[in-house]
CSV table of C-alpha atoms in Angstrom, one decimal:
chain,number,residue,atom,x,y,z
S,1,MET,CA,102.7,82.7,107.0
S,2,ASN,CA,104.5,86.7,105.9
S,3,GLU,CA,106.8,86.4,109.1
S,4,TRP,CA,109.7,85.7,106.4
S,5,PHE,CA,109.2,89.9,106.1
S,6,ASN,CA,110.0,90.2,109.9
S,7,ASN,CA,113.7,91.3,109.1
S,8,ILE,CA,114.2,90.5,105.4
S,9,ARG,CA,117.2,92.9,103.8
S,10,ILE,CA,115.7,94.8,100.6
S,11,TYR,CA,117.8,96.1,97.7
S,12,HIS,CA,115.8,98.3,96.3
S,13,LEU,CA,116.6,99.4,92.7
S,14,LEU,CA,115.2,101.3,89.0
S,15,ILE,CA,115.5,99.0,86.6
S,16,ASP,CA,117.0,101.6,84.1
S,17,ARG,CA,118.8,102.6,86.3
S,18,PHE,CA,120.8,99.7,87.6
S,19,ASN,CA,123.0,97.6,85.1
S,20,GLY,CA,121.9,97.6,81.1
S,21,GLY,CA,125.6,96.0,80.1
S,22,TRP,CA,127.5,99.6,80.7
S,23,GLN,CA,131.3,99.5,83.0
S,24,LYS,CA,131.0,103.4,82.8
S,25,PRO,CA,127.3,104.7,83.6
S,26,PRO,CA,125.3,106.2,80.8
S,27,THR,CA,125.1,110.2,81.3
S,28,SER,CA,121.0,110.8,83.5
S,29,GLU,CA,122.0,113.8,86.0
S,30,ASN,CA,119.5,117.3,86.4
S,31,GLY,CA,120.0,119.9,84.1
S,32,ARG,CA,119.2,118.6,80.0
S,33,MET,CA,115.9,118.6,79.0
S,34,ASP,CA,116.2,116.2,76.6
S,35,LEU,CA,117.8,113.4,80.2
S,36,THR,CA,114.3,113.7,82.0
S,37,ASN,CA,112.5,111.0,80.9
S,38,VAL,CA,115.4,109.2,78.6
S,39,PHE,CA,115.6,105.5,79.1
S,40,CYS,CA,119.3,105.2,80.1
S,41,GLY,CA,119.5,100.4,78.6
S,42,GLY,CA,119.2,99.1,82.7
S,43,ASN,CA,116.9,96.3,82.1
S,44,LEU,CA,115.5,92.8,83.9
S,45,GLU,CA,119.2,90.9,82.2
S,46,GLY,CA,120.9,93.6,84.4
S,47,VAL,CA,118.8,92.9,86.8
S,48,LEU,CA,119.4,88.8,86.4
S,49,ASP,CA,123.1,89.5,85.8
S,50,LYS,CA,124.1,91.1,89.8
S,51,LEU,CA,121.6,88.8,91.3
S,52,ASP,CA,125.1,87.3,93.2
S,53,TYR,CA,126.1,90.7,93.2
S,54,ILE,CA,123.0,91.7,95.4
S,55,LYS,CA,123.3,88.4,97.7
S,56,SER,CA,127.1,89.2,98.5
S,57,LEU,CA,126.5,92.5,99.6
S,58,GLY,CA,123.6,90.7,102.5
S,59,PHE,CA,120.6,91.2,101.4
S,60,THR,CA,117.3,89.0,101.0
S,61,ALA,CA,114.8,90.8,99.0
S,62,ILE,CA,115.3,92.9,95.8
S,63,MET,CA,112.9,94.8,95.3
S,64,LEU,CA,111.7,96.3,91.5
S,65,SER,CA,110.5,99.4,90.1
S,66,PRO,CA,107.4,99.3,88.5
S,67,ILE,CA,107.3,97.0,85.0
S,68,PHE,CA,104.5,97.9,83.1
S,69,ARG,CA,104.5,99.9,80.3
S,70,SER,CA,105.4,103.9,80.8
S,71,ALA,CA,106.0,107.1,79.5
S,72,ASN,CA,109.2,106.8,81.6
S,73,TYR,CA,112.1,105.9,82.7
S,74,HIS,CA,111.4,105.6,86.4
S,75,GLY,CA,108.0,103.3,85.1
S,76,TYR,CA,105.4,105.3,87.5
S,77,HIS,CA,103.6,106.9,84.2
S,78,THR,CA,101.8,103.6,83.4
S,79,LEU,CA,101.0,103.0,79.4
S,80,ASN,CA,99.5,100.1,80.1
S,81,PHE,CA,99.0,97.1,82.2
S,82,GLU,CA,99.4,94.4,79.9
S,83,ASP,CA,103.1,94.8,79.0
S,84,VAL,CA,106.6,94.4,80.2
S,85,ASP,CA,107.7,97.8,79.3
S,86,PRO,CA,109.9,97.0,76.1
S,87,HIS,CA,112.8,98.3,77.3
S,88,PHE,CA,113.3,96.5,80.2
S,89,GLY,CA,112.5,93.0,78.4
S,90,THR,CA,109.6,90.2,78.8
S,91,TRP,CA,107.3,88.6,80.7
S,92,GLU,CA,109.6,85.6,79.5
S,93,ASP,CA,112.9,87.9,81.6
S,94,TYR,CA,110.4,88.5,83.9
S,95,GLN,CA,109.7,85.0,85.1
S,96,GLN,CA,113.3,84.1,84.5
S,97,LEU,CA,114.3,86.3,86.9
S,98,LEU,CA,111.8,85.8,89.8
S,99,ASP,CA,112.8,81.9,89.1
S,100,GLN,CA,116.2,82.1,89.6
S,101,ALA,CA,115.5,84.8,92.3
S,102,HIS,CA,114.5,82.4,94.2
S,103,GLU,CA,117.1,79.8,93.8
S,104,LYS,CA,119.1,81.9,95.1
S,105,GLY,CA,116.9,82.7,98.0
S,106,LEU,CA,116.4,86.3,97.3
S,107,LYS,CA,112.4,87.1,97.0
S,108,ILE,CA,110.7,89.8,94.5
S,109,ILE,CA,108.7,92.7,95.9
S,110,CYS,CA,106.8,94.7,93.0
S,111,ASP,CA,106.7,97.8,92.9
S,112,PHE,CA,102.8,98.2,91.6
S,113,VAL,CA,101.3,101.7,91.7
S,114,PRO,CA,97.1,101.8,90.6
S,115,ASN,CA,96.6,105.1,91.6
S,116,HIS,CA,97.2,106.7,88.0
S,117,CYS,CA,98.4,106.6,84.9
S,118,TRP,CA,100.0,108.6,81.9
S,119,TYR,CA,97.1,110.6,80.2
S,120,GLU,CA,98.7,109.0,76.7
S,121,ALA,CA,97.2,105.2,78.0
S,122,PRO,CA,94.3,104.1,76.2
S,123,VAL,CA,92.9,103.1,78.9
S,124,PHE,CA,92.3,106.6,80.3
S,125,GLU,CA,91.6,108.6,76.0
S,126,GLU,CA,88.7,106.2,75.5
S,127,SER,CA,87.1,108.2,78.8
S,128,LEU,CA,86.8,111.3,77.0
S,129,LEU,CA,84.3,112.6,75.7
S,130,LYS,CA,85.3,112.8,72.0
S,131,ASN,CA,86.4,109.9,71.9
S,132,GLY,CA,83.0,108.4,72.7
S,133,GLY,CA,83.5,109.0,76.8
S,134,LYS,CA,83.8,104.9,76.9
S,135,HIS,CA,84.2,103.9,81.0
S,136,ARG,CA,84.2,107.5,82.0
S,137,ASP,CA,83.3,106.9,85.6
S,138,TRP,CA,86.8,104.9,85.6
S,139,PHE,CA,88.3,108.7,86.0
S,140,PHE,CA,87.5,111.9,88.1
S,141,TYR,CA,85.7,114.0,85.7
S,142,PRO,CA,84.1,117.7,87.7
S,143,LYS,CA,83.0,118.4,85.1
S,144,LYS,CA,79.7,116.1,83.1
S,145,ASP,CA,80.2,118.3,79.1
S,146,SER,CA,83.8,118.6,80.0
S,147,ASP,CA,86.8,116.3,79.6
S,148,GLU,CA,88.3,118.4,82.8
S,149,PHE,CA,89.9,115.8,84.3
S,150,VAL,CA,91.4,116.0,88.0
S,151,SER,CA,95.7,114.5,88.0
S,152,PHE,CA,97.1,113.2,90.7
S,153,LEU,CA,98.5,115.8,93.2
S,154,GLY,CA,98.3,117.9,90.2
S,155,PHE,CA,100.7,116.5,87.6
S,156,GLY,CA,98.2,117.3,85.0
S,157,ASP,CA,99.6,114.4,82.2
S,158,LEU,CA,98.5,111.9,85.8
S,159,PRO,CA,94.7,111.0,86.0
S,160,LYS,CA,93.8,109.8,88.7
S,161,PHE,CA,91.8,106.3,88.6
S,162,ASN,CA,88.7,106.3,90.7
S,163,LEU,CA,89.4,103.3,92.8
S,164,THR,CA,86.0,103.7,94.7
S,165,ASN,CA,84.6,102.1,91.2
S,166,PRO,CA,83.9,98.0,91.6
S,167,GLU,CA,84.6,97.5,88.0
S,168,VAL,CA,88.5,100.0,88.4
S,169,ALA,CA,89.0,97.8,91.6
S,170,ARG,CA,88.9,94.2,90.2
S,171,PHE,CA,91.1,96.0,86.8
S,172,MET,CA,94.2,96.2,89.2
S,173,ILE,CA,93.9,93.5,91.8
S,174,GLU,CA,93.3,91.3,88.0
S,175,LYS,CA,96.6,92.7,87.0
S,176,ALA,CA,98.3,92.3,90.2
S,177,GLU,CA,96.9,88.6,90.6
S,178,ARG,CA,98.8,87.8,87.5
S,179,LEU,CA,102.1,88.7,89.2
S,180,ALA,CA,101.2,87.3,92.5
S,181,ARG,CA,101.0,83.7,90.5
S,182,MET,CA,103.7,83.8,88.9
S,183,GLY,CA,105.9,84.1,91.8
S,184,VAL,CA,105.6,88.2,93.2
S,185,ASP,CA,106.6,87.5,97.4
S,186,ALA,CA,105.3,90.7,98.0
S,187,PHE,CA,103.5,94.6,96.5
S,188,ARG,CA,104.7,98.5,97.8
S,189,ILE,CA,101.8,100.2,96.3
S,190,ASP,CA,102.5,103.3,95.7
S,191,HIS,CA,100.8,106.7,96.8
S,192,ALA,CA,97.9,104.5,99.1
S,193,LEU,CA,97.2,107.4,101.5
S,194,GLY,CA,95.7,108.5,97.4
S,195,GLN,CA,93.7,105.1,97.3
S,196,PRO,CA,90.1,103.8,99.1
S,197,PHE,CA,90.6,101.9,102.4
S,198,SER,CA,88.6,99.3,101.4
S,199,PHE,CA,90.2,99.1,97.3
S,200,LEU,CA,93.6,98.4,100.0
S,201,SER,CA,91.8,96.1,102.4
S,202,ARG,CA,90.5,93.9,98.8
S,203,PHE,CA,94.1,93.9,97.5
S,204,ARG,CA,95.7,92.2,100.3
S,205,GLU,CA,93.1,89.7,100.6
S,206,GLN,CA,92.6,88.6,96.7
S,207,MET,CA,96.4,88.3,97.0
S,208,GLN,CA,97.5,86.6,99.9
S,209,ALA,CA,94.2,84.2,98.7
S,210,VAL,CA,96.6,83.5,95.6
S,211,ARG,CA,99.4,83.0,97.7
S,212,SER,CA,98.4,83.1,102.1
S,213,ASP,CA,102.4,84.2,102.3
S,214,ILE,CA,102.6,87.4,100.0
S,215,VAL,CA,102.6,91.1,102.2
S,216,VAL,CA,101.3,94.1,100.9
S,217,PHE,CA,102.4,97.5,102.5
S,218,GLY,CA,101.8,100.8,101.4
S,219,GLU,CA,104.0,104.0,100.5
S,220,VAL,CA,102.2,106.5,102.9
S,221,TRP,CA,103.5,110.1,103.3
S,222,ALA,CA,102.2,113.7,103.4
S,223,GLN,CA,105.1,115.5,102.3
S,224,GLY,CA,104.7,118.1,100.3
S,225,ILE,CA,100.8,117.5,99.7
S,226,GLY,CA,98.9,121.0,100.8
S,227,PRO,CA,96.0,120.7,102.3
S,228,GLN,CA,94.0,122.1,98.9
S,229,LEU,CA,95.1,118.8,97.9
S,230,ALA,CA,93.0,116.9,100.8
S,231,SER,CA,89.7,115.5,98.2
S,232,GLN,CA,92.2,113.3,96.8
S,233,LEU,CA,94.0,111.4,99.3
S,234,TYR,CA,91.9,109.1,102.4
S,235,PHE,CA,91.4,109.3,106.0
S,236,LYS,CA,90.4,106.6,108.0
S,237,THR,CA,88.6,109.2,110.1
S,238,GLU,CA,87.6,112.1,109.9
S,239,LYS,CA,89.5,113.2,112.3
S,240,ARG,CA,92.9,112.4,110.6
S,241,LEU,CA,91.2,114.5,107.8
S,242,ASN,CA,90.8,117.3,110.2
S,243,GLU,CA,94.2,117.2,111.0
S,244,PHE,CA,94.7,117.1,107.9
S,245,LEU,CA,94.0,120.3,107.5
S,246,ALA,CA,94.7,122.1,109.2
S,247,GLN,CA,98.5,121.5,108.9
S,248,GLU,CA,99.5,124.5,109.0
S,249,ALA,CA,98.7,125.6,112.2
S,250,GLU,CA,99.7,122.8,113.5
S,251,PRO,CA,102.2,119.8,113.2
S,252,PHE,CA,101.0,116.9,111.2
S,253,SER,CA,101.4,113.2,112.7
S,254,GLN,CA,103.2,110.9,110.0
S,255,ASP,CA,103.6,108.6,112.9
S,256,ASP,CA,99.3,108.7,113.4
S,257,LEU,CA,98.7,108.2,110.1
S,258,GLN,CA,101.3,105.2,109.4
S,259,ALA,CA,99.3,103.6,112.3
S,260,ASP,CA,95.9,104.7,110.7
S,261,TYR,CA,96.7,101.3,108.3
S,262,VAL,CA,97.2,98.6,111.6
S,263,GLY,CA,94.6,96.3,109.8
S,264,THR,CA,94.3,97.3,106.4
S,265,LEU,CA,97.8,96.5,104.6
S,266,ASP,CA,100.5,94.1,106.5
S,267,GLY,CA,102.8,97.5,106.5
S,268,VAL,CA,104.0,100.9,105.5
S,269,LEU,CA,107.3,102.3,105.0
S,270,ASP,CA,108.5,103.6,107.4
S,271,PHE,CA,108.8,107.9,107.1
S,272,ALA,CA,108.6,108.2,110.5
S,273,TYR,CA,111.7,106.8,111.8
S,274,ARG,CA,113.9,108.3,108.3
S,275,ASP,CA,112.1,111.5,109.7
S,276,ILE,CA,113.7,110.3,113.7
S,277,LEU,CA,117.1,109.5,111.9
S,278,LEU,CA,117.5,112.9,110.3
S,279,GLU,CA,116.6,114.8,113.6
S,280,GLU,CA,119.1,113.8,115.2
S,281,VAL,CA,121.2,113.8,112.7
S,282,HIS,CA,121.1,117.5,111.6
S,283,ALA,CA,121.1,118.5,115.4
S,284,GLY,CA,124.7,116.6,115.5
S,285,ARG,CA,124.3,114.0,117.6
S,286,GLY,CA,125.0,111.3,115.1
S,287,ILE,CA,123.7,108.2,115.4
S,288,LYS,CA,126.4,105.8,117.6
S,289,GLY,CA,126.1,105.8,121.4
S,290,ASN,CA,123.1,107.9,121.6
S,291,GLN,CA,120.9,106.8,123.8
S,292,THR,CA,118.7,110.1,123.7
S,293,LEU,CA,118.0,108.1,119.7
S,294,ARG,CA,117.6,105.1,121.3
S,295,SER,CA,115.1,105.9,123.5
S,296,LYS,CA,112.8,107.9,120.6
S,297,ILE,CA,112.9,104.8,118.3
S,298,ALA,CA,111.8,103.0,121.3
S,299,ASP,CA,108.7,104.9,121.4
S,300,HIS,CA,107.7,105.4,117.7
S,301,PHE,CA,107.8,101.2,117.9
S,302,ALA,CA,105.5,100.9,120.7
S,303,LYS,CA,103.1,103.2,118.5
S,304,TYR,CA,101.6,99.7,116.3
S,305,PRO,CA,101.6,96.5,117.2
S,306,ASP,CA,104.4,93.7,117.0
S,307,ASP,CA,102.9,91.8,113.3
S,308,PHE,CA,102.2,95.6,112.0
S,309,LYS,CA,105.8,95.6,109.5
S,310,LEU,CA,107.4,98.9,109.4
S,311,VAL,CA,109.9,98.7,106.9
S,312,LEU,CA,112.7,100.8,107.7
S,313,PHE,CA,115.4,103.0,105.1
S,314,LEU,CA,117.4,105.7,105.0
S,315,ASP,CA,116.8,106.8,101.3
S,316,ASN,CA,114.8,106.3,98.4
S,317,HIS,CA,114.1,107.3,95.3
S,318,ASP,CA,112.0,110.4,95.6
S,319,THR,CA,114.6,111.8,98.9
S,320,ASP,CA,117.5,113.4,99.3
S,321,ARG,CA,120.7,110.3,99.8
S,322,PHE,CA,121.3,109.6,102.6
S,323,MET,CA,125.1,111.0,102.2
S,324,PHE,CA,123.8,114.6,101.6
S,325,ASP,CA,122.0,114.8,105.0
S,326,CYS,CA,125.5,112.8,106.6
S,327,HIS,CA,127.0,116.0,104.8
S,328,ASP,CA,129.5,112.7,103.0
S,329,ASP,CA,130.5,111.6,106.1
S,330,VAL,CA,130.9,107.7,105.3
S,331,ASN,CA,131.4,106.9,109.0
S,332,LEU,CA,127.7,108.2,110.0
S,333,LEU,CA,126.0,106.4,106.9
S,334,GLN,CA,127.7,103.3,108.6
S,335,GLU,CA,126.4,104.0,111.8
S,336,ALA,CA,122.8,104.3,110.8
S,337,ILE,CA,123.0,100.8,108.4
S,338,ASP,CA,124.3,99.5,111.8
S,339,LEU,CA,122.5,100.6,113.7
S,340,THR,CA,118.7,99.9,111.8
S,341,THR,CA,120.3,96.7,110.4
S,342,GLU,CA,120.1,95.3,114.1
S,343,LEU,CA,116.7,96.2,114.5
S,344,PRO,CA,114.2,93.3,114.4
S,345,ARG,CA,112.5,95.0,111.2
S,346,PRO,CA,112.6,94.9,107.2
S,347,PHE,CA,114.6,97.8,106.2
S,348,SER,CA,115.1,98.7,102.4
S,349,PHE,CA,118.2,100.0,100.8
S,350,LEU,CA,118.1,102.3,97.9
S,351,TYR,CA,120.9,100.5,95.2
S,352,GLY,CA,124.1,103.5,94.6
S,353,THR,CA,124.0,103.6,98.5
S,354,GLU,CA,127.1,100.7,98.8
S,355,GLN,CA,129.0,103.3,96.2
S,356,LEU,CA,128.4,106.5,98.2
S,357,MET,CA,125.8,108.1,96.0
S,358,THR,CA,124.6,111.0,97.4
S,359,ASN,CA,123.3,114.6,95.4
S,360,ASN,CA,124.0,117.7,95.3
S,361,PRO,CA,121.9,120.3,96.1
S,362,THR,CA,118.7,118.8,97.8
S,363,ILE,CA,116.2,117.3,95.8
S,364,PHE,CA,113.6,119.6,97.6
S,365,ASN,CA,114.4,122.0,95.9
S,366,ALA,CA,111.5,123.2,93.3
S,367,GLU,CA,113.5,122.4,90.6
S,368,PRO,CA,112.3,120.8,87.7
S,369,TYR,CA,113.5,116.7,87.3
S,370,ALA,CA,115.2,117.6,90.9
S,371,ASP,CA,115.3,113.5,91.6
S,372,LEU,CA,117.1,112.8,88.8
S,373,ARG,CA,119.8,113.5,91.2
S,374,VAL,CA,119.3,110.6,93.1
S,375,ARG,CA,118.5,108.6,90.0
S,376,ASN,CA,121.6,108.0,88.7
S,377,CYS,CA,123.2,104.9,87.2
S,378,MET,CA,124.9,102.5,88.7
S,379,ASP,CA,128.8,103.0,87.6
S,380,TRP,CA,129.8,99.2,87.5
S,381,SER,CA,133.4,100.5,88.0
S,382,LYS,CA,133.3,101.0,91.5
S,383,SER,CA,133.4,99.0,94.2
S,384,PRO,CA,131.7,98.8,97.4
S,385,GLN,CA,132.5,100.9,100.0
S,386,LEU,CA,130.5,100.3,103.0
S,387,SER,CA,128.4,96.8,104.2
S,388,ILE,CA,125.7,95.8,105.9
S,389,ARG,CA,126.4,92.6,107.2
S,390,LYS,CA,128.3,95.2,110.1
S,391,GLN,CA,126.2,95.7,113.7
S,392,THR,CA,128.5,97.6,115.9
S,393,VAL,CA,126.6,99.5,117.2
């Protein structure tokens, strides 16, 4: 029932950075500490106003950043799972966006974050001993007599939910079911590697019980996660865990990691595909006419069942922009887009790529909040400079 997703063309956007009615974009660059969590004004109404723009570029779906009330502009620091963040709008705005997108033939994908919340979220504050310890087993506390908690990958303001607890799993699934009933077409599960396979399987099952054509795919990515954090992650087999623990001594396969989710999720974001492209680009071998590249891609796809949905992408909000990796070579970027759209797979395209957004230097230089370099506000005074429609590779 979810074949509609097989060749979907996804426009991936951060609500706050996409459109708030501005022409020239507000400042959102790194370098000022007061801009690290600032809301720039993008909202659901702004997305609604640009549906025709997105469709005119050739896209058939929109992936929205998380919509729940959040302590930060990007939506990944959830304060509660009941309200749409007021910076973005209301539940009525969200429903209107869903309805009008569907009328225009556009699907809506929801970025869902069940792994953690912000430390000031009431559901977490209630679990602290100093506040009564209600639902303490919803989180991970190594010491019974201490409020010291396990935080998401060491980020001390993001307590990690205990999704092995059936109550927590039920709570998260109920929040997602509300979105599914409103008409959300697919879910991207943030940091799926940090969630039990049993939870992910149940999540998918419950969403598809609401509507059989819903697609659930995950972000499964281990980059930057060292073996010391293995206890926060969930692996399908002990063998995979041991491979992860040994990653400093031997290669840790992104392909093997992704393939572990066959049968649990409908698909995953294909970080391995992006790695293959970047290997060729960084080696100076290019993309157009590169038969070695095509052979590598074919070998990569052969590792998965045909019905497992590998969501291809060149970059996202957590990576360097592909233009940066291309050294601002627009032709090379277009070749990468042409190749990717030619392949019979879903394709996710980060907002602003059509305006040739880039970053310099890399966001992987350990500088705090470096990811702001790839999360700039759209400049609506600019016209698109490239197309996803062209397929000439």
